[in-house]
mmCIF file of C-alpha atoms and ligand atoms in Angstrom:
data_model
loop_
_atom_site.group_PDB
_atom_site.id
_atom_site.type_symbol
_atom_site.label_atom_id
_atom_site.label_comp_id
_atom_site.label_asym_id
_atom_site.label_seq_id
_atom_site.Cartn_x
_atom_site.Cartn_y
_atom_site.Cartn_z
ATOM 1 C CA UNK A 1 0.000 0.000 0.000
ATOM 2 C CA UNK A 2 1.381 3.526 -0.478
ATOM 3 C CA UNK A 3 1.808 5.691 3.208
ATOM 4 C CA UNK A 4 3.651 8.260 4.192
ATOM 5 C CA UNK A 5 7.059 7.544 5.991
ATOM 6 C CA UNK A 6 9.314 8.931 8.199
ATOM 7 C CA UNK A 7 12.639 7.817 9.122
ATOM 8 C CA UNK A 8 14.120 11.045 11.068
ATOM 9 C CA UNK A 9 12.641 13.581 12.664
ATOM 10 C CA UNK A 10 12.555 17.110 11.019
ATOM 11 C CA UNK A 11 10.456 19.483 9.069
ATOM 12 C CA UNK A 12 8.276 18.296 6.438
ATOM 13 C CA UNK A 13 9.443 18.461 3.172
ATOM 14 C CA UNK A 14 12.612 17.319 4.973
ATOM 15 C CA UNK A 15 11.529 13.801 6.236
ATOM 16 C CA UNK A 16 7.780 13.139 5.313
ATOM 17 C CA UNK A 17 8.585 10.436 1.840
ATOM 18 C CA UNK A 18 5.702 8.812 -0.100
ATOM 19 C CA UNK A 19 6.437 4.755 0.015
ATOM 20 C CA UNK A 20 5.036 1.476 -0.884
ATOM 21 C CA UNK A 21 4.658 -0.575 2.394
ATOM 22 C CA UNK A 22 3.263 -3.775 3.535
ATOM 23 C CA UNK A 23 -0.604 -3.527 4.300
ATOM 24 C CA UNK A 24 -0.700 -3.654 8.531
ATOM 25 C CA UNK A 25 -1.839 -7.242 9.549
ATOM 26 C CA UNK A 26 -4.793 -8.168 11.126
ATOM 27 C CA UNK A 27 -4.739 -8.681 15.226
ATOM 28 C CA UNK A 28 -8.081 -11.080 16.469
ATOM 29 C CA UNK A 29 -8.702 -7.840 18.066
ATOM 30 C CA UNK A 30 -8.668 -5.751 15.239
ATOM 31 C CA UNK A 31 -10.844 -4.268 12.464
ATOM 32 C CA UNK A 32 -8.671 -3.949 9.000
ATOM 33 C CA UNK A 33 -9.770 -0.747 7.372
ATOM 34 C CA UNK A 34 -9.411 1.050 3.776
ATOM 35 C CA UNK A 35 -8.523 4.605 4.710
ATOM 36 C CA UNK A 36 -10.690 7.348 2.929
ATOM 37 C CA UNK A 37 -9.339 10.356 4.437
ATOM 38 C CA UNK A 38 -7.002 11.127 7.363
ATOM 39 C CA UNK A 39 -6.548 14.171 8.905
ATOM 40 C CA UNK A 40 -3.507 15.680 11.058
ATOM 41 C CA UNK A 41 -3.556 17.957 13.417
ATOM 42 C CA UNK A 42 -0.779 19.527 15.776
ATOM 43 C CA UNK A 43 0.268 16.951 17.869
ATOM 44 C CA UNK A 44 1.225 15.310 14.414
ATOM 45 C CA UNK A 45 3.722 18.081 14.067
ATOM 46 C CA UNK A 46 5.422 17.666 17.373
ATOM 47 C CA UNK A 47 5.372 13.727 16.293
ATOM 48 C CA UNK A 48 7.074 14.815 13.621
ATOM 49 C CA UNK A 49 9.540 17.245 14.545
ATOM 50 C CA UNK A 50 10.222 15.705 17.678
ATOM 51 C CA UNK A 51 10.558 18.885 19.739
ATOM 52 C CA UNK A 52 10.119 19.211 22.839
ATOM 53 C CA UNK A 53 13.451 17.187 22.792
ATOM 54 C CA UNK A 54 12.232 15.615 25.639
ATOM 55 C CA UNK A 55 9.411 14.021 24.571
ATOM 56 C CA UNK A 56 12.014 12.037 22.189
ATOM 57 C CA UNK A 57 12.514 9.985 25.642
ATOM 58 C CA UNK A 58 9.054 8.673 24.682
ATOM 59 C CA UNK A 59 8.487 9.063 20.811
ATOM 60 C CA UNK A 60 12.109 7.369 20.277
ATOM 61 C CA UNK A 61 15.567 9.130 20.653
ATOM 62 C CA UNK A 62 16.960 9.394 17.399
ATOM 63 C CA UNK A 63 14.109 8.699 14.920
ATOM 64 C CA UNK A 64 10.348 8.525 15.678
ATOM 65 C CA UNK A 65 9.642 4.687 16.118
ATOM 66 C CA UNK A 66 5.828 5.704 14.829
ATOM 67 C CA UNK A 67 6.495 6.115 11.584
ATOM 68 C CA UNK A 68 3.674 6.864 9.587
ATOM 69 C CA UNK A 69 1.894 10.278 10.985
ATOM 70 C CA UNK A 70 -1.608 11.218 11.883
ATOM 71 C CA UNK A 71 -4.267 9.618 14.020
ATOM 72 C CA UNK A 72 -7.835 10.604 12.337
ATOM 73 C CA UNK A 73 -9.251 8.294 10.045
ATOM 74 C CA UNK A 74 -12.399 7.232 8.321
ATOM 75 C CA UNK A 75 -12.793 4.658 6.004
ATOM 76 C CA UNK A 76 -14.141 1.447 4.768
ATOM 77 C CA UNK A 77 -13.944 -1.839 6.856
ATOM 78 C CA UNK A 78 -12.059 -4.908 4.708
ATOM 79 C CA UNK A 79 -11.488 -7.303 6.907
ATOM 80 C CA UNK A 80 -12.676 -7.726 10.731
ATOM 81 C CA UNK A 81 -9.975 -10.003 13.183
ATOM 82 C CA UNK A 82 -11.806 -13.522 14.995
ATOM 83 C CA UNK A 83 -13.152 -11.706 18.278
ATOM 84 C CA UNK A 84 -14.871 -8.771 16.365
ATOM 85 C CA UNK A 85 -18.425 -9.438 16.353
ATOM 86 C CA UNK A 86 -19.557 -5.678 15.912
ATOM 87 C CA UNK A 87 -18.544 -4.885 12.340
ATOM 88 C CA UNK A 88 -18.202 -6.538 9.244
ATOM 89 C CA UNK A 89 -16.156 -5.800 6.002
ATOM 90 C CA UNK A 90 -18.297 -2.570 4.206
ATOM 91 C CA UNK A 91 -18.981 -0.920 7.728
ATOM 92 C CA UNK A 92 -18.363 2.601 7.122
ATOM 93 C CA UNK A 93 -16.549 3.959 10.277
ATOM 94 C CA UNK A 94 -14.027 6.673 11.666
ATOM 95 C CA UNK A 95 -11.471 6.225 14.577
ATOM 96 C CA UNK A 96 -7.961 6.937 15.499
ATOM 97 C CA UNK A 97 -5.021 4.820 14.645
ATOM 98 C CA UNK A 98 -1.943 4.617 16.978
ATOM 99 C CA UNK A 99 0.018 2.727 14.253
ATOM 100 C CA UNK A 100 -0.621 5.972 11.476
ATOM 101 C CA UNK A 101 -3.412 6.670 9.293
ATOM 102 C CA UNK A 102 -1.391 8.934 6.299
ATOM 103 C CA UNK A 103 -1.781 5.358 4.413
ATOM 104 C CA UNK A 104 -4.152 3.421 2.330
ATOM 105 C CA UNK A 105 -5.260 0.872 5.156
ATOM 106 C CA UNK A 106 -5.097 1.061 8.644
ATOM 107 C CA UNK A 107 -5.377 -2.037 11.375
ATOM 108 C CA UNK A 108 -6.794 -0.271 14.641
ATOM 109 C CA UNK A 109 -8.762 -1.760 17.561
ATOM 110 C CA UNK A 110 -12.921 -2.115 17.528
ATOM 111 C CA UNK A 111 -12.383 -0.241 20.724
ATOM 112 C CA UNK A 112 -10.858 2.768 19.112
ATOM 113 C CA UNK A 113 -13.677 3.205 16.320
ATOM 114 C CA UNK A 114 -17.228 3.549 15.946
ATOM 115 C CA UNK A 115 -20.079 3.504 12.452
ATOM 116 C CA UNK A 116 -19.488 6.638 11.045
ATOM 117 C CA UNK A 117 -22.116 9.154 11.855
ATOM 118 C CA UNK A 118 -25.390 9.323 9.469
ATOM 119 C CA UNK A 119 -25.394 12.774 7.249
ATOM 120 C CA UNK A 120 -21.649 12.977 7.343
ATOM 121 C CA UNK A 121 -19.430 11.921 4.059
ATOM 122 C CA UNK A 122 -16.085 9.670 5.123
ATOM 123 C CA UNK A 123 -14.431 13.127 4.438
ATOM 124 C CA UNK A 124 -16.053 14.860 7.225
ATOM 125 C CA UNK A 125 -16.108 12.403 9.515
ATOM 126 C CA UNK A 126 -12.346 11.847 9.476
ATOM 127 C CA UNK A 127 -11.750 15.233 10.802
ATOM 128 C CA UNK A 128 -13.779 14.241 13.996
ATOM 129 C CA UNK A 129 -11.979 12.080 16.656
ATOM 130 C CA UNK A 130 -8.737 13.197 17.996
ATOM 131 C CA UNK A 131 -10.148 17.046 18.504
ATOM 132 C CA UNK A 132 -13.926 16.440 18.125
ATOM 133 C CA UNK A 133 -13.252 14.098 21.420
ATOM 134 C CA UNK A 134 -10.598 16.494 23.309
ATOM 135 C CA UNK A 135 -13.288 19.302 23.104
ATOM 136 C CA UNK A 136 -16.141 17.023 24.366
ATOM 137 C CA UNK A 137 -14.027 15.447 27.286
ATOM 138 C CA UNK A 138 -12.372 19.116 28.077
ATOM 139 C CA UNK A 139 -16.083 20.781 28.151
ATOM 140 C CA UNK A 140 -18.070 18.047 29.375
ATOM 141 C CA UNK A 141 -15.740 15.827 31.707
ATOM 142 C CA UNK A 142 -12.607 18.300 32.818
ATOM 143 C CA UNK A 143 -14.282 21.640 32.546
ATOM 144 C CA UNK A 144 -17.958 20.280 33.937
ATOM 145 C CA UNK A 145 -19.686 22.922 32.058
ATOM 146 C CA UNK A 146 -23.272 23.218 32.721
ATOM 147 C CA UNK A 147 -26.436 24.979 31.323
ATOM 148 C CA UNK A 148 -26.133 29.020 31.646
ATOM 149 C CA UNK A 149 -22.621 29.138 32.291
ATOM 150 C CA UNK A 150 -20.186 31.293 30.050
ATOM 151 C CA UNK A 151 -17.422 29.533 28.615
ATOM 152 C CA UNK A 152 -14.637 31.137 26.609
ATOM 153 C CA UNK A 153 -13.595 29.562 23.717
ATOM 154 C CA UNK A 154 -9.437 30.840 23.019
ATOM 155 C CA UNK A 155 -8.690 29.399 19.521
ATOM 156 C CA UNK A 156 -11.911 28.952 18.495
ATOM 157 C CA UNK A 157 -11.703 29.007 15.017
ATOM 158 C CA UNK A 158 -8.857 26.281 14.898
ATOM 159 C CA UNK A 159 -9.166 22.261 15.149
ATOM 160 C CA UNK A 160 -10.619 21.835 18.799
ATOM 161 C CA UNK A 161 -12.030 25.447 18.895
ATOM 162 C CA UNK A 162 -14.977 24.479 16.038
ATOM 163 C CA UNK A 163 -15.434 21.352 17.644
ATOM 164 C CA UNK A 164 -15.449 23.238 21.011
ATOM 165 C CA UNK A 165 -17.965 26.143 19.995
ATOM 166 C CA UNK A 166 -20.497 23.792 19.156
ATOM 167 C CA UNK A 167 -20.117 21.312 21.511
ATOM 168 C CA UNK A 168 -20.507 24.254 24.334
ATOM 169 C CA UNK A 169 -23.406 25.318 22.332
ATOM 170 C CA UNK A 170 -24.819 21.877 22.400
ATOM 171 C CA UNK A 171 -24.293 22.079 26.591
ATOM 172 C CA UNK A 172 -26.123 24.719 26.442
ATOM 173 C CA UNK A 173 -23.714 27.546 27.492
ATOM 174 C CA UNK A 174 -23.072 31.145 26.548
ATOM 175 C CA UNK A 175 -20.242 31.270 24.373
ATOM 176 C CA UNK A 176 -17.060 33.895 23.315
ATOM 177 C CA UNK A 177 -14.754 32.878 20.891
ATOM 178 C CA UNK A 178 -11.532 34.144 20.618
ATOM 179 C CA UNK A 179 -9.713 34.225 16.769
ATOM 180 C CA UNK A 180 -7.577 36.407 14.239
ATOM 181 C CA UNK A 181 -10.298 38.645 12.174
ATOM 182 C CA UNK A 182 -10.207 36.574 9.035
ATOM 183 C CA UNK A 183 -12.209 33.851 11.301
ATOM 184 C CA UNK A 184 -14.703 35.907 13.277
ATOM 185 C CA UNK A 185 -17.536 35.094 10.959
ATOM 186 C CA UNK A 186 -17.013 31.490 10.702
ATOM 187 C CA UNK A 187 -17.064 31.392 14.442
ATOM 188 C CA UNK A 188 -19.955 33.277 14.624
ATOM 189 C CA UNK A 189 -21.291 30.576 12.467
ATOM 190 C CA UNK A 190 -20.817 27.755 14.302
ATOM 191 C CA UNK A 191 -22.730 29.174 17.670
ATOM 192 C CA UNK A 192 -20.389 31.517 19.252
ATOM 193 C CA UNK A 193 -22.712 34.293 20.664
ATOM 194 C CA UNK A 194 -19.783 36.734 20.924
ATOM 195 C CA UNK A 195 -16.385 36.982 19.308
ATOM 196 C CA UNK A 196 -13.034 38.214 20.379
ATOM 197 C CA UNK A 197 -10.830 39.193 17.206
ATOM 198 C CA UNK A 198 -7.255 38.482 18.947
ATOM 199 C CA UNK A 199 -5.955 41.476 17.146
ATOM 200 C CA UNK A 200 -7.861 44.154 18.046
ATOM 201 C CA UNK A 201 -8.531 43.389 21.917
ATOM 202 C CA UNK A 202 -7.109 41.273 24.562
ATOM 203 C CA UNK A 203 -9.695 39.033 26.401
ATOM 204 C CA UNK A 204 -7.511 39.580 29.778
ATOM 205 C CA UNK A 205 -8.638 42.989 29.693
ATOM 206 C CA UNK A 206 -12.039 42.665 28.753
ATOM 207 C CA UNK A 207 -14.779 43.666 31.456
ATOM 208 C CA UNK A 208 -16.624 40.175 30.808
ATOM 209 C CA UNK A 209 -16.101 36.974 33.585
ATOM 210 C CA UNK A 210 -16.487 33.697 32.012
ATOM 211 C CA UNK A 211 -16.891 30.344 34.380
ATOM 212 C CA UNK A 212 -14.486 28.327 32.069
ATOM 213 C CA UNK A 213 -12.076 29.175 29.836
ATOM 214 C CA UNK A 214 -10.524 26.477 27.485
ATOM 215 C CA UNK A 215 -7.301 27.756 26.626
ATOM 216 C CA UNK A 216 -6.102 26.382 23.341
ATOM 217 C CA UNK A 217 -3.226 28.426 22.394
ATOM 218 C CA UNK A 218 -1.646 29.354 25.750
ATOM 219 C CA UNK A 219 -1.041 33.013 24.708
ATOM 220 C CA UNK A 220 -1.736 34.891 28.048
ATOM 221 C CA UNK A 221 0.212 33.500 31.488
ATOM 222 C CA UNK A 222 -2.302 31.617 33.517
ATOM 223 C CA UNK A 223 -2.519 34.277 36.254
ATOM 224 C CA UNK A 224 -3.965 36.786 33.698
ATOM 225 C CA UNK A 225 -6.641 34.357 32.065
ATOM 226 C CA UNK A 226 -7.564 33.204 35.882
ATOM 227 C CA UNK A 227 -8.254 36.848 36.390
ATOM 228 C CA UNK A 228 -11.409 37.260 33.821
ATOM 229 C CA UNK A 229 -13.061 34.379 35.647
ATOM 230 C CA UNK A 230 -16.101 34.416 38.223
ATOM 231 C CA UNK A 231 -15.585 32.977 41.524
ATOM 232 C CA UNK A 232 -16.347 29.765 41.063
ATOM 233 C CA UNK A 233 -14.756 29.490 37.590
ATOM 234 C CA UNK A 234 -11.918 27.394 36.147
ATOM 235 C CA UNK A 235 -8.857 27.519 33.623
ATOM 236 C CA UNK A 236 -8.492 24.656 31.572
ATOM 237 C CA UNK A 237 -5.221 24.978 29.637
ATOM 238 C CA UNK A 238 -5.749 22.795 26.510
ATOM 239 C CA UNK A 239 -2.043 23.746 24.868
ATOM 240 C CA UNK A 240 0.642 21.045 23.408
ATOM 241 C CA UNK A 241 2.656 22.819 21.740
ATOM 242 C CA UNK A 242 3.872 26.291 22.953
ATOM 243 C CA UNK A 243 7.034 26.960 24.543
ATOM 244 C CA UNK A 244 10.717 26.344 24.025
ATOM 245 C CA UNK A 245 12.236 23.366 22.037
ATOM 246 C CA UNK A 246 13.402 21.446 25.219
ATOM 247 C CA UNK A 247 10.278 21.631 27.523
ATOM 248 C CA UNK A 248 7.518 22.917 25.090
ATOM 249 C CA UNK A 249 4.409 23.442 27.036
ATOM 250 C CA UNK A 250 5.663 20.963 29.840
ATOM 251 C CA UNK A 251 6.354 23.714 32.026
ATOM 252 C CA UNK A 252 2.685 25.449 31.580
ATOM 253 C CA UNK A 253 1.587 21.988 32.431
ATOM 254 C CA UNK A 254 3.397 21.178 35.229
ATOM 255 C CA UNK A 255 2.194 24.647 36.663
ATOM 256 C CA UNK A 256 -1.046 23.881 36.265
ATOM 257 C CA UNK A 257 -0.972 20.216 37.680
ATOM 258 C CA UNK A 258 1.023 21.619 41.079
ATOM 259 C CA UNK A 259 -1.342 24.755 41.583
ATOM 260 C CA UNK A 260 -4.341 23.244 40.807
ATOM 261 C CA UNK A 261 -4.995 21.598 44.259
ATOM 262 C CA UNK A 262 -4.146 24.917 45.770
ATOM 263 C CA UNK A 263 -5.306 27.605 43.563
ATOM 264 C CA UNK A 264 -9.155 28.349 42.976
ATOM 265 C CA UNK A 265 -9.944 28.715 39.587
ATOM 266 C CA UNK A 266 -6.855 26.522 38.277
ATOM 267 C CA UNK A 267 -7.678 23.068 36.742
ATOM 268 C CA UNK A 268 -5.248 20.732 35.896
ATOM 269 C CA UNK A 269 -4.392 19.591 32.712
ATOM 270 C CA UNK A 270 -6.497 17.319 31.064
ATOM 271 C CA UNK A 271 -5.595 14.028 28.186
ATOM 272 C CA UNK A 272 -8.283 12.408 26.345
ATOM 273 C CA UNK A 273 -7.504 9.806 23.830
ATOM 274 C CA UNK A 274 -10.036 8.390 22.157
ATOM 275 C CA UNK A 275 -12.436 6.495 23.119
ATOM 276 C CA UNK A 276 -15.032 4.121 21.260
ATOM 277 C CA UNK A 277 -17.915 5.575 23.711
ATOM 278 C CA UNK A 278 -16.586 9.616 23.391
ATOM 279 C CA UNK A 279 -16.864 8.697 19.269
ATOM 280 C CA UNK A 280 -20.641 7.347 19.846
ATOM 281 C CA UNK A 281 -21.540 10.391 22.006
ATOM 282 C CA UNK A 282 -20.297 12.880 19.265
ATOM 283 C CA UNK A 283 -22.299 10.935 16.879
ATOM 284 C CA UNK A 284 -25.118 11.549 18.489
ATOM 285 C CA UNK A 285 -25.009 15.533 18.598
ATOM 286 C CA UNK A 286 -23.576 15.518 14.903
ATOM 287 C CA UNK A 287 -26.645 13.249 14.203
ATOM 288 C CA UNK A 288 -28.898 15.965 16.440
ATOM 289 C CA UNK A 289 -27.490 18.168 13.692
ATOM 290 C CA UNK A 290 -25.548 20.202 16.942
ATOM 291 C CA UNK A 291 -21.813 19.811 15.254
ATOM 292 C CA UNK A 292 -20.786 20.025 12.134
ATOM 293 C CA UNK A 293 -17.304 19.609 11.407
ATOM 294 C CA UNK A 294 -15.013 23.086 9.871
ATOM 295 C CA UNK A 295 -12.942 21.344 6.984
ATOM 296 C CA UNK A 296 -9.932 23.611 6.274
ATOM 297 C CA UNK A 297 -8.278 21.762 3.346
ATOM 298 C CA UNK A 298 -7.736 18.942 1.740
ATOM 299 C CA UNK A 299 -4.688 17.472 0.114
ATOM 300 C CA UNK A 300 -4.047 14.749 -1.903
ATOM 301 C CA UNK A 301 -1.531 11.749 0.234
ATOM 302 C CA UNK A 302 1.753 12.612 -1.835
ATOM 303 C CA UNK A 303 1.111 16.385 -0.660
ATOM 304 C CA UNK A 304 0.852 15.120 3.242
ATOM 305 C CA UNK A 305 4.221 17.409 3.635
ATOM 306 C CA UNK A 306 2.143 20.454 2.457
ATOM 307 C CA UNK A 307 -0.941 19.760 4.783
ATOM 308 C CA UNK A 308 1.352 19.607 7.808
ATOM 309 C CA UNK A 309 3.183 22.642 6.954
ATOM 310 C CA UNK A 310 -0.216 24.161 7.031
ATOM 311 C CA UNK A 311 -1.110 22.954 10.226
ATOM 312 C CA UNK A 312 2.352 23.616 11.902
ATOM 313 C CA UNK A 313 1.714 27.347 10.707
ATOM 314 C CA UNK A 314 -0.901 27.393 13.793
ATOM 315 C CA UNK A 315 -3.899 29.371 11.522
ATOM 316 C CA UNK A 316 -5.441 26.187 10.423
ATOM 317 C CA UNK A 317 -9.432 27.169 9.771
ATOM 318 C CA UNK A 318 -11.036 23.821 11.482
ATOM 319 C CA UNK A 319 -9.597 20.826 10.443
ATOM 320 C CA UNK A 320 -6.557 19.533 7.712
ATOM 321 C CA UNK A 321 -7.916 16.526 5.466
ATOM 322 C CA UNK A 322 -5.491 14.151 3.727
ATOM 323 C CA UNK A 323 -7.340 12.606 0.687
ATOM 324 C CA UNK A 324 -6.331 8.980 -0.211
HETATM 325 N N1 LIG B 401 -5.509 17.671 25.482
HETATM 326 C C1 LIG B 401 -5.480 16.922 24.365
HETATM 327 O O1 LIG B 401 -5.702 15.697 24.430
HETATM 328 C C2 LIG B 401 -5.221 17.606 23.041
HETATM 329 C C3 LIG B 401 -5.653 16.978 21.877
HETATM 330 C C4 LIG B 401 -5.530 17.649 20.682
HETATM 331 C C5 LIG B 401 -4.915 18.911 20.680
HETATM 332 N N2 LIG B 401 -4.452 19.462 21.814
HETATM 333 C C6 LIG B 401 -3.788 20.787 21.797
HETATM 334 O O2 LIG B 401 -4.754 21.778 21.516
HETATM 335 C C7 LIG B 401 -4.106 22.882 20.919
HETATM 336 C C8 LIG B 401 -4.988 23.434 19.812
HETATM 337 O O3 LIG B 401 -5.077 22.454 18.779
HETATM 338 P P1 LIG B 401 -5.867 22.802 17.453
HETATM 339 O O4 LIG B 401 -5.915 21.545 16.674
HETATM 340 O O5 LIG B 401 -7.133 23.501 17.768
HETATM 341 O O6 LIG B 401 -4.846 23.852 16.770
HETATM 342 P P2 LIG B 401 -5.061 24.699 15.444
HETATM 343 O O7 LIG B 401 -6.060 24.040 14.571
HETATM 344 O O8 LIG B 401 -3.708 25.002 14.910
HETATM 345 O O9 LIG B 401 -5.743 26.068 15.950
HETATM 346 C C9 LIG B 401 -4.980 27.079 16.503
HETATM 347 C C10 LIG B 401 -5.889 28.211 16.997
HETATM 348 O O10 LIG B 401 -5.054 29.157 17.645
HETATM 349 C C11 LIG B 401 -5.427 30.468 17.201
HETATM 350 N N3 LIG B 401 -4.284 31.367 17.277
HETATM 351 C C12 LIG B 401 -3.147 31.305 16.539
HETATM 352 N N4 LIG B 401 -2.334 32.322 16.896
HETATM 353 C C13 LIG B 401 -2.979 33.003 17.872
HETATM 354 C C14 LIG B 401 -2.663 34.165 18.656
HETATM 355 N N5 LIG B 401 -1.505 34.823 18.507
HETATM 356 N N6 LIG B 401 -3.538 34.558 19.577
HETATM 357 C C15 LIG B 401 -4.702 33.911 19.765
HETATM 358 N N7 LIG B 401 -5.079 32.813 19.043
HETATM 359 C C16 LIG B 401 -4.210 32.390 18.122
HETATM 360 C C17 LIG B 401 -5.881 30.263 15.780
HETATM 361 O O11 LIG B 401 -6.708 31.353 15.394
HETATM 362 P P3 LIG B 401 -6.588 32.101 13.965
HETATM 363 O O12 LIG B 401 -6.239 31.043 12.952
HETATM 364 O O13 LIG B 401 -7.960 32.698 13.773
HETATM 365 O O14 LIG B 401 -5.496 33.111 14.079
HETATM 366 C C18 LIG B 401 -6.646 28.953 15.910
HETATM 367 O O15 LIG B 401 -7.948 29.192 16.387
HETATM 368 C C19 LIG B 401 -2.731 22.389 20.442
HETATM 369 O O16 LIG B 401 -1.711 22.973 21.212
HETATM 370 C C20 LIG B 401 -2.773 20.904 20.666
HETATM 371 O O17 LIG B 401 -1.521 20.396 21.040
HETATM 372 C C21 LIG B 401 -4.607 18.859 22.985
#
């Protein structure tokens, strides 16, 4: 099958080399899958560059040992493995794949996918797991948002942010999302009830409280964005990839891990991979007709290179496609 390879860390153009590979085999576990479209998003990038250095202690020292990038998928199911009773080769579904999914077929786990949502193509359902389900578990699980409540939204016109907007809609929340100009229509689009064009004013120094804030792009210091919240609110910093090439955002994280047990308003940092029952609840608001997923691009698989280059530019507008 042709993928996309990589064999050293380093920018795109630099390492990311169309090849002809063997298709993945087929675990008992395991649904074999033609992909349809991937999608990558930024957490691809750091994959790929391998900064922070230090998370090289865990990606692999020298070269990354994951070697074919992105995570989103949808596709068509080929083959299912001897303990799969739940789908059967035709199945249209959409997932994440640990092993890669910038490739024409993808093994994963029946644990790690679900049907693809009715009303969506392959194309847009690809786009939804790996941020679709880090907006849901920030709002729903880390940031307990209820009914009423205003939530901020900063980066809301990027991967998680349209995923986040709507889902905080959906919740049932008054919403502000933050962006550069060229986005504040789209996210007025999707739901958000107010919008904060980044370039013009500073949400920090805004008069308006907000009970949550997810913090996607880590562009204020915590102690300023804790400042614009009610009493009762919380910070949820949802950022992977600021800071400098050593400790990227470890340091931001760490902060917010220590203080939270101490300081009101500070929630620690949250991880959500994905899950097979996070995929079914997003169905079920897509299929409500509450989210629709914010397609960016799409490239063809031998431009992969280009696609990440767009998302590593940080101005993605929703989500970065991969076409097989
Ligand atoms: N916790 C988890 O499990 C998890 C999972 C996935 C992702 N993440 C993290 O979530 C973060 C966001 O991911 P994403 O996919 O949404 O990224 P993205 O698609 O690149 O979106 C970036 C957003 O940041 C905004 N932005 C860029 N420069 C800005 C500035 N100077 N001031 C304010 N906003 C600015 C962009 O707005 P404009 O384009 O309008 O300028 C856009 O809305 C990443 O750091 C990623 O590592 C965490």
């Amino acid at each position: 099958m042709r993928a996309i390879v990589q064999d050293k860390y380093g920018l795109p153009a630099d390492v990311l080399v169309l090849q002809e590979v063997d298709k993945p085999e087929i675990k008992d576990d395991e649904v074999h899958v033609r992909v349809h479209t991937a999608a990558v998003h930024p957490g691809d990038w750091l994959l790929m560059t391998g900064r922070p250095y230090v998370f090289r202690l865990a990606l692999g020292m020298r070269k990354p040992r994951k070697r074919i990038p992105g995570f989103d998928f949808a596709g068509t199911v080929e083959a299912v493995g001897g303990d799969v009773g739940e789908f059967q080769p035709g199945d249209e579904v959409f997932g994440e794949a640990p092993t890669g999914s910038c490739a024409e077929y993808v093994s994963v786990a029946a644990d790690r996918i679900a049907a693809k949502p009715s009303g969506l193509t392959l194309a847009q359902a690809a786009v939804v797991p790996v941020s679709g389900v880090t907006a849901l578990r920030g709002l729903r699980d880390a940031g307990k948002l209820r009914p009423g409540q205003h939530v901020l939204i900063n980066g809301a016109s990027g991967g998680v942010g349209t995923f986040a907007v709507q889902i905080a809609k959906a919740l049932g929340a008054e919403v502000t999302g933050v962006c550069g100009t060229g986005n504040v229509e789209m996210v007025r689009s999707i739901g958000a009830d107010h919008v904060i064009d980044y370039s013009r004013e500073s949400f920090t120094e805004g008069g308006a409280r907000y009970d949550l804030i997810l913090d996607n792009v880590a562009n204020h210091s915590m102690a300023e964005c804790r400042r614009v919240l009610t009493e009762g609110g919380g910070l949820l910093s949802n950022n992977g990839t600021s800071g400098g090439r050593w400790f990227g955002p470890l340091g931001r994280m760490a902060a917010a891990a220590l203080l939270s047990p101490f300081v009101r308003k500070q929630k620690a940092p949250f991880y959500a991979p994905v899950r097979k029952q996070d995929l079914i609840d997003l169905t079920e608001l897509i299929e409500a007709g509450k989210i629709t997923p914010v397609i960016d691009s799409t490239y063809p698989l031998e431009e992969t290179a280009a696609a990440m280059s767009h998302v590593g530019a940080g101005h993605a507008r929703g989500k970065v496609t991969i076409g097989m």
